[in-house]
Amino acid sequence: MDTAPPRGSGELTFRDGVEGDVPALVELIQSAYRGERSRAGWTTEADLIGGGRVDAAGVRKVIEGSDSRLIVTERAGELVACCQLERREKEAYFGMFAVSPLLQAGGIGRRVLARAEHLARTEWGARTMQMTVLAPRHELIAWYERRGYRRTGLLSPFPYGEETVGVPFRDDLVFELLLKDLAPAG
């Protein structure tokens, strides 16, 4: 049985993912969204989609990409969260966001998101952060809205038939684009 360390134990450290992290990152992302383990946290998609959320090739592509990075978050040397950043001119895309289900709702996700926004703004000069979220994920969208993201109403189709993103249990899934202005006020 999985046990979580106390919520406040140890400082978070951030670094770029490397090839050796791929298996652990795939497992972390999977555990945060799919299968029974994901039900320990609040970000589960287990009732919407089964199967894998990402595969090793998908994680490797982000790690190796010239305009992307996969940020690894550790506490006491243990992988606890991750996220993808992709440079898109004056915008950055945020994805592959995962926090260990047993550590969710303890502030780690908020800190990872803030770190990603800071890096996109200061290192890439991004003015906007964008992401896509499954439209039926109302609680997750509300969480992002509380962090300054706005719904655009722009929808894109779920990639039905692509085995690398899982097997949907519904035929009405779409993604909604969320945006946040990263430019400093002034």
PDB file of C-alpha atoms in Angstrom:
ATOM      1  CA  MET A   1       0.000   0.000   0.000  1.00  0.00           C
ATOM      2  CA  ASP A   2       1.240   3.500  -0.882  1.00  0.00           C
ATOM      3  CA  THR A   3       1.908   5.869   1.972  1.00  0.00           C
ATOM      4  CA  ALA A   4       2.464   9.576   1.650  1.00  0.00           C
ATOM      5  CA  PRO A   5       5.078  11.527   3.550  1.00  0.00           C
ATOM      6  CA  PRO A   6       3.706  14.276   5.762  1.00  0.00           C
ATOM      7  CA  ARG A   7       2.495  17.163   3.586  1.00  0.00           C
ATOM      8  CA  GLY A   8       5.063  19.646   4.827  1.00  0.00           C
ATOM      9  CA  SER A   9       8.112  17.379   4.854  1.00  0.00           C
ATOM     10  CA  GLY A  10      11.024  18.723   2.833  1.00  0.00           C
ATOM     11  CA  GLU A  11      11.552  21.477   0.319  1.00  0.00           C
ATOM     12  CA  LEU A  12      10.553  21.093  -3.297  1.00  0.00           C
ATOM     13  CA  THR A  13      13.320  21.166  -5.876  1.00  0.00           C
ATOM     14  CA  PHE A  14      12.867  21.687  -9.607  1.00  0.00           C
ATOM     15  CA  ARG A  15      14.993  20.481 -12.500  1.00  0.00           C
ATOM     16  CA  ASP A  16      14.681  19.519 -16.143  1.00  0.00           C
ATOM     17  CA  GLY A  17      13.801  15.896 -16.804  1.00  0.00           C
ATOM     18  CA  VAL A  18      16.365  13.597 -18.362  1.00  0.00           C
ATOM     19  CA  GLU A  19      16.189  10.268 -20.188  1.00  0.00           C
ATOM     20  CA  GLY A  20      16.657   8.300 -16.964  1.00  0.00           C
ATOM     21  CA  ASP A  21      13.465   9.882 -15.565  1.00  0.00           C
ATOM     22  CA  VAL A  22      11.200   8.593 -18.348  1.00  0.00           C
ATOM     23  CA  PRO A  23       9.846   5.423 -16.660  1.00  0.00           C
ATOM     24  CA  ALA A  24       9.142   7.199 -13.362  1.00  0.00           C
ATOM     25  CA  LEU A  25       7.501  10.140 -15.173  1.00  0.00           C
ATOM     26  CA  VAL A  26       5.214   7.848 -17.176  1.00  0.00           C
ATOM     27  CA  GLU A  27       4.184   6.124 -13.935  1.00  0.00           C
ATOM     28  CA  LEU A  28       3.611   9.439 -12.131  1.00  0.00           C
ATOM     29  CA  ILE A  29       1.456  10.873 -14.924  1.00  0.00           C
ATOM     30  CA  GLN A  30      -0.502   7.649 -15.211  1.00  0.00           C
ATOM     31  CA  SER A  31      -1.072   7.455 -11.460  1.00  0.00           C
ATOM     32  CA  ALA A  32      -2.374  11.021 -11.292  1.00  0.00           C
ATOM     33  CA  TYR A  33      -5.055  10.539 -13.952  1.00  0.00           C
ATOM     34  CA  ARG A  34      -5.859   6.925 -14.783  1.00  0.00           C
ATOM     35  CA  GLY A  35      -6.642   3.687 -13.031  1.00  0.00           C
ATOM     36  CA  GLU A  36      -7.501   2.926  -9.436  1.00  0.00           C
ATOM     37  CA  ARG A  37      -4.388   4.623  -8.000  1.00  0.00           C
ATOM     38  CA  SER A  38      -5.570   7.928  -9.460  1.00  0.00           C
ATOM     39  CA  ARG A  39      -8.699   7.807  -7.310  1.00  0.00           C
ATOM     40  CA  ALA A  40      -6.555   8.639  -4.255  1.00  0.00           C
ATOM     41  CA  GLY A  41      -6.274  12.186  -5.640  1.00  0.00           C
ATOM     42  CA  TRP A  42      -8.789  14.624  -7.065  1.00  0.00           C
ATOM     43  CA  THR A  43      -7.362  14.923 -10.607  1.00  0.00           C
ATOM     44  CA  THR A  44      -8.476  11.470 -11.725  1.00  0.00           C
ATOM     45  CA  GLU A  45      -9.922  10.938 -15.188  1.00  0.00           C
ATOM     46  CA  ALA A  46     -10.658   7.288 -14.383  1.00  0.00           C
ATOM     47  CA  ASP A  47     -14.401   7.694 -14.979  1.00  0.00           C
ATOM     48  CA  LEU A  48     -13.849   9.392 -18.351  1.00  0.00           C
ATOM     49  CA  ILE A  49     -10.908   7.549 -19.917  1.00  0.00           C
ATOM     50  CA  GLY A  50      -9.187   4.215 -19.342  1.00  0.00           C
ATOM     51  CA  GLY A  51      -5.779   2.964 -20.355  1.00  0.00           C
ATOM     52  CA  GLY A  52      -2.612   5.011 -20.613  1.00  0.00           C
ATOM     53  CA  ARG A  53      -2.432   8.788 -20.507  1.00  0.00           C
ATOM     54  CA  VAL A  54       1.066   9.046 -21.962  1.00  0.00           C
ATOM     55  CA  ASP A  55       3.740   6.644 -23.103  1.00  0.00           C
ATOM     56  CA  ALA A  56       7.520   6.702 -22.861  1.00  0.00           C
ATOM     57  CA  ALA A  57       7.872   8.056 -26.402  1.00  0.00           C
ATOM     58  CA  GLY A  58       5.618  11.008 -25.575  1.00  0.00           C
ATOM     59  CA  VAL A  59       7.590  11.883 -22.448  1.00  0.00           C
ATOM     60  CA  ARG A  60      10.888  11.437 -24.267  1.00  0.00           C
ATOM     61  CA  LYS A  61       9.714  13.775 -27.052  1.00  0.00           C
ATOM     62  CA  VAL A  62       9.135  16.574 -24.524  1.00  0.00           C
ATOM     63  CA  ILE A  63      12.472  15.991 -22.790  1.00  0.00           C
ATOM     64  CA  GLU A  64      14.387  16.006 -26.081  1.00  0.00           C
ATOM     65  CA  GLY A  65      12.474  18.807 -27.817  1.00  0.00           C
ATOM     66  CA  SER A  66      14.358  21.992 -28.613  1.00  0.00           C
ATOM     67  CA  ASP A  67      11.350  24.165 -27.711  1.00  0.00           C
ATOM     68  CA  SER A  68      10.098  22.144 -24.780  1.00  0.00           C
ATOM     69  CA  ARG A  69      11.112  21.000 -21.361  1.00  0.00           C
ATOM     70  CA  LEU A  70       9.715  18.649 -18.793  1.00  0.00           C
ATOM     71  CA  ILE A  71      10.070  20.099 -15.306  1.00  0.00           C
ATOM     72  CA  VAL A  72      10.606  17.467 -12.611  1.00  0.00           C
ATOM     73  CA  THR A  73       9.649  18.325  -9.040  1.00  0.00           C
ATOM     74  CA  GLU A  74      11.228  16.383  -6.206  1.00  0.00           C
ATOM     75  CA  ARG A  75      10.990  16.359  -2.434  1.00  0.00           C
ATOM     76  CA  ALA A  76      13.839  14.702  -0.536  1.00  0.00           C
ATOM     77  CA  GLY A  77      15.006  13.147  -3.819  1.00  0.00           C
ATOM     78  CA  GLU A  78      11.607  11.598  -4.582  1.00  0.00           C
ATOM     79  CA  LEU A  79       9.664  12.487  -7.734  1.00  0.00           C
ATOM     80  CA  VAL A  80       6.408  14.130  -6.603  1.00  0.00           C
ATOM     81  CA  ALA A  81       5.248  16.195  -9.611  1.00  0.00           C
ATOM     82  CA  CYS A  82       6.026  17.230 -13.160  1.00  0.00           C
ATOM     83  CA  CYS A  83       4.867  19.485 -15.956  1.00  0.00           C
ATOM     84  CA  GLN A  84       5.599  20.191 -19.579  1.00  0.00           C
ATOM     85  CA  LEU A  85       6.445  23.618 -20.967  1.00  0.00           C
ATOM     86  CA  GLU A  86       6.521  24.228 -24.702  1.00  0.00           C
ATOM     87  CA  ARG A  87       7.620  27.490 -26.305  1.00  0.00           C
ATOM     88  CA  ARG A  88       5.226  28.837 -28.944  1.00  0.00           C
ATOM     89  CA  GLU A  89       6.534  32.265 -29.989  1.00  0.00           C
ATOM     90  CA  LYS A  90       5.259  34.688 -27.316  1.00  0.00           C
ATOM     91  CA  GLU A  91       3.119  31.992 -25.722  1.00  0.00           C
ATOM     92  CA  ALA A  92       3.961  28.940 -23.682  1.00  0.00           C
ATOM     93  CA  TYR A  93       1.954  25.731 -23.515  1.00  0.00           C
ATOM     94  CA  PHE A  94       1.532  23.979 -20.162  1.00  0.00           C
ATOM     95  CA  GLY A  95       0.794  20.260 -20.141  1.00  0.00           C
ATOM     96  CA  MET A  96       1.663  16.814 -18.756  1.00  0.00           C
ATOM     97  CA  PHE A  97       0.957  18.252 -15.315  1.00  0.00           C
ATOM     98  CA  ALA A  98       0.886  15.602 -12.624  1.00  0.00           C
ATOM     99  CA  VAL A  99       1.154  15.516  -8.845  1.00  0.00           C
ATOM    100  CA  SER A 100       1.374  12.234  -6.978  1.00  0.00           C
ATOM    101  CA  PRO A 101      -2.229  11.380  -6.005  1.00  0.00           C
ATOM    102  CA  LEU A 102      -1.302  10.892  -2.354  1.00  0.00           C
ATOM    103  CA  LEU A 103       0.151  14.405  -2.205  1.00  0.00           C
ATOM    104  CA  GLN A 104      -2.607  16.269  -4.052  1.00  0.00           C
ATOM    105  CA  ALA A 105      -4.454  19.111  -2.315  1.00  0.00           C
ATOM    106  CA  GLY A 106      -1.333  20.013  -0.327  1.00  0.00           C
ATOM    107  CA  GLY A 107      -0.079  22.981  -2.358  1.00  0.00           C
ATOM    108  CA  ILE A 108       2.456  21.193  -4.566  1.00  0.00           C
ATOM    109  CA  GLY A 109       0.451  21.721  -7.756  1.00  0.00           C
ATOM    110  CA  ARG A 110       0.047  25.424  -7.058  1.00  0.00           C
ATOM    111  CA  ARG A 111       3.817  25.757  -6.605  1.00  0.00           C
ATOM    112  CA  VAL A 112       4.626  23.757  -9.748  1.00  0.00           C
ATOM    113  CA  LEU A 113       2.240  25.891 -11.812  1.00  0.00           C
ATOM    114  CA  ALA A 114       3.736  29.113 -10.406  1.00  0.00           C
ATOM    115  CA  ARG A 115       7.255  27.856 -11.192  1.00  0.00           C
ATOM    116  CA  ALA A 116       6.240  26.998 -14.766  1.00  0.00           C
ATOM    117  CA  GLU A 117       4.677  30.428 -15.270  1.00  0.00           C
ATOM    118  CA  HIS A 118       7.806  32.108 -13.894  1.00  0.00           C
ATOM    119  CA  LEU A 119      10.119  30.110 -16.180  1.00  0.00           C
ATOM    120  CA  ALA A 120       7.959  30.752 -19.253  1.00  0.00           C
ATOM    121  CA  ARG A 121       7.898  34.487 -18.547  1.00  0.00           C
ATOM    122  CA  THR A 122      11.521  35.029 -17.487  1.00  0.00           C
ATOM    123  CA  GLU A 123      13.393  32.520 -19.653  1.00  0.00           C
ATOM    124  CA  TRP A 124      11.288  32.571 -22.811  1.00  0.00           C
ATOM    125  CA  GLY A 125       9.617  35.974 -22.600  1.00  0.00           C
ATOM    126  CA  ALA A 126       6.197  34.343 -22.899  1.00  0.00           C
ATOM    127  CA  ARG A 127       3.317  36.760 -22.509  1.00  0.00           C
ATOM    128  CA  THR A 128       0.611  34.104 -22.288  1.00  0.00           C
ATOM    129  CA  MET A 129       0.362  30.595 -20.877  1.00  0.00           C
ATOM    130  CA  GLN A 130      -2.087  28.281 -22.593  1.00  0.00           C
ATOM    131  CA  MET A 131      -3.336  24.808 -21.823  1.00  0.00           C
ATOM    132  CA  THR A 132      -6.125  22.482 -22.811  1.00  0.00           C
ATOM    133  CA  VAL A 133      -8.334  20.728 -20.263  1.00  0.00           C
ATOM    134  CA  LEU A 134     -11.042  18.132 -20.811  1.00  0.00           C
ATOM    135  CA  ALA A 135     -14.244  20.206 -20.802  1.00  0.00           C
ATOM    136  CA  PRO A 136     -16.114  17.853 -18.418  1.00  0.00           C
ATOM    137  CA  ARG A 137     -13.407  18.444 -15.767  1.00  0.00           C
ATOM    138  CA  HIS A 138     -15.315  21.318 -14.123  1.00  0.00           C
ATOM    139  CA  GLU A 139     -13.510  21.077 -10.767  1.00  0.00           C
ATOM    140  CA  LEU A 140     -10.099  21.160 -12.462  1.00  0.00           C
ATOM    141  CA  ILE A 141     -11.074  24.092 -14.691  1.00  0.00           C
ATOM    142  CA  ALA A 142     -12.306  25.958 -11.589  1.00  0.00           C
ATOM    143  CA  TRP A 143      -8.921  25.301  -9.921  1.00  0.00           C
ATOM    144  CA  TYR A 144      -7.135  26.921 -12.883  1.00  0.00           C
ATOM    145  CA  GLU A 145      -9.589  29.822 -12.899  1.00  0.00           C
ATOM    146  CA  ARG A 146      -8.710  30.518  -9.246  1.00  0.00           C
ATOM    147  CA  ARG A 147      -5.102  30.827 -10.435  1.00  0.00           C
ATOM    148  CA  GLY A 148      -5.916  33.433 -13.067  1.00  0.00           C
ATOM    149  CA  TYR A 149      -6.692  31.297 -16.117  1.00  0.00           C
ATOM    150  CA  ARG A 150      -9.700  32.169 -18.206  1.00  0.00           C
ATOM    151  CA  ARG A 151     -11.910  29.952 -20.282  1.00  0.00           C
ATOM    152  CA  THR A 152     -11.903  30.803 -23.965  1.00  0.00           C
ATOM    153  CA  GLY A 153     -14.799  28.665 -25.171  1.00  0.00           C
ATOM    154  CA  LEU A 154     -12.454  27.388 -27.897  1.00  0.00           C
ATOM    155  CA  LEU A 155     -12.866  23.633 -28.116  1.00  0.00           C
ATOM    156  CA  SER A 156     -10.758  20.992 -29.827  1.00  0.00           C
ATOM    157  CA  PRO A 157     -11.672  17.338 -30.349  1.00  0.00           C
ATOM    158  CA  PHE A 158     -10.452  14.497 -28.202  1.00  0.00           C
ATOM    159  CA  PRO A 159      -8.103  12.302 -30.292  1.00  0.00           C
ATOM    160  CA  TYR A 160     -10.409   9.284 -30.491  1.00  0.00           C
ATOM    161  CA  GLY A 161      -8.642   6.241 -31.887  1.00  0.00           C
ATOM    162  CA  GLU A 162      -5.147   7.247 -30.716  1.00  0.00           C
ATOM    163  CA  GLU A 163      -4.164   4.462 -28.343  1.00  0.00           C
ATOM    164  CA  THR A 164      -1.414   6.532 -26.699  1.00  0.00           C
ATOM    165  CA  VAL A 165      -4.004   8.800 -25.011  1.00  0.00           C
ATOM    166  CA  GLY A 166      -6.248   6.083 -23.622  1.00  0.00           C
ATOM    167  CA  VAL A 167      -9.659   4.653 -24.301  1.00  0.00           C
ATOM    168  CA  PRO A 168     -12.528   7.088 -23.709  1.00  0.00           C
ATOM    169  CA  PHE A 169     -15.674   5.876 -21.959  1.00  0.00           C
ATOM    170  CA  ARG A 170     -17.745   8.671 -23.529  1.00  0.00           C
ATOM    171  CA  ASP A 171     -18.181   9.887 -27.085  1.00  0.00           C
ATOM    172  CA  ASP A 172     -18.585  13.592 -26.229  1.00  0.00           C
ATOM    173  CA  LEU A 173     -15.100  14.483 -24.936  1.00  0.00           C
ATOM    174  CA  VAL A 174     -13.506  17.747 -26.055  1.00  0.00           C
ATOM    175  CA  PHE A 175     -10.730  19.953 -24.749  1.00  0.00           C
ATOM    176  CA  GLU A 176     -11.198  23.603 -23.854  1.00  0.00           C
ATOM    177  CA  LEU A 177      -8.391  26.124 -24.263  1.00  0.00           C
ATOM    178  CA  LEU A 178      -7.530  28.088 -21.116  1.00  0.00           C
ATOM    179  CA  LEU A 179      -5.284  31.180 -21.148  1.00  0.00           C
ATOM    180  CA  LYS A 180      -3.457  33.326 -18.611  1.00  0.00           C
ATOM    181  CA  ASP A 181      -1.699  36.623 -19.205  1.00  0.00           C
ATOM    182  CA  LEU A 182       1.870  36.345 -17.916  1.00  0.00           C
ATOM    183  CA  ALA A 183       2.958  39.886 -18.712  1.00  0.00           C
ATOM    184  CA  PRO A 184       3.762  41.878 -15.607  1.00  0.00           C
ATOM    185  CA  ALA A 185       1.151  44.470 -14.679  1.00  0.00           C
ATOM    186  CA  GLY A 186       2.194  47.981 -15.397  1.00  0.00           C
TER     187      GLY A 186
END
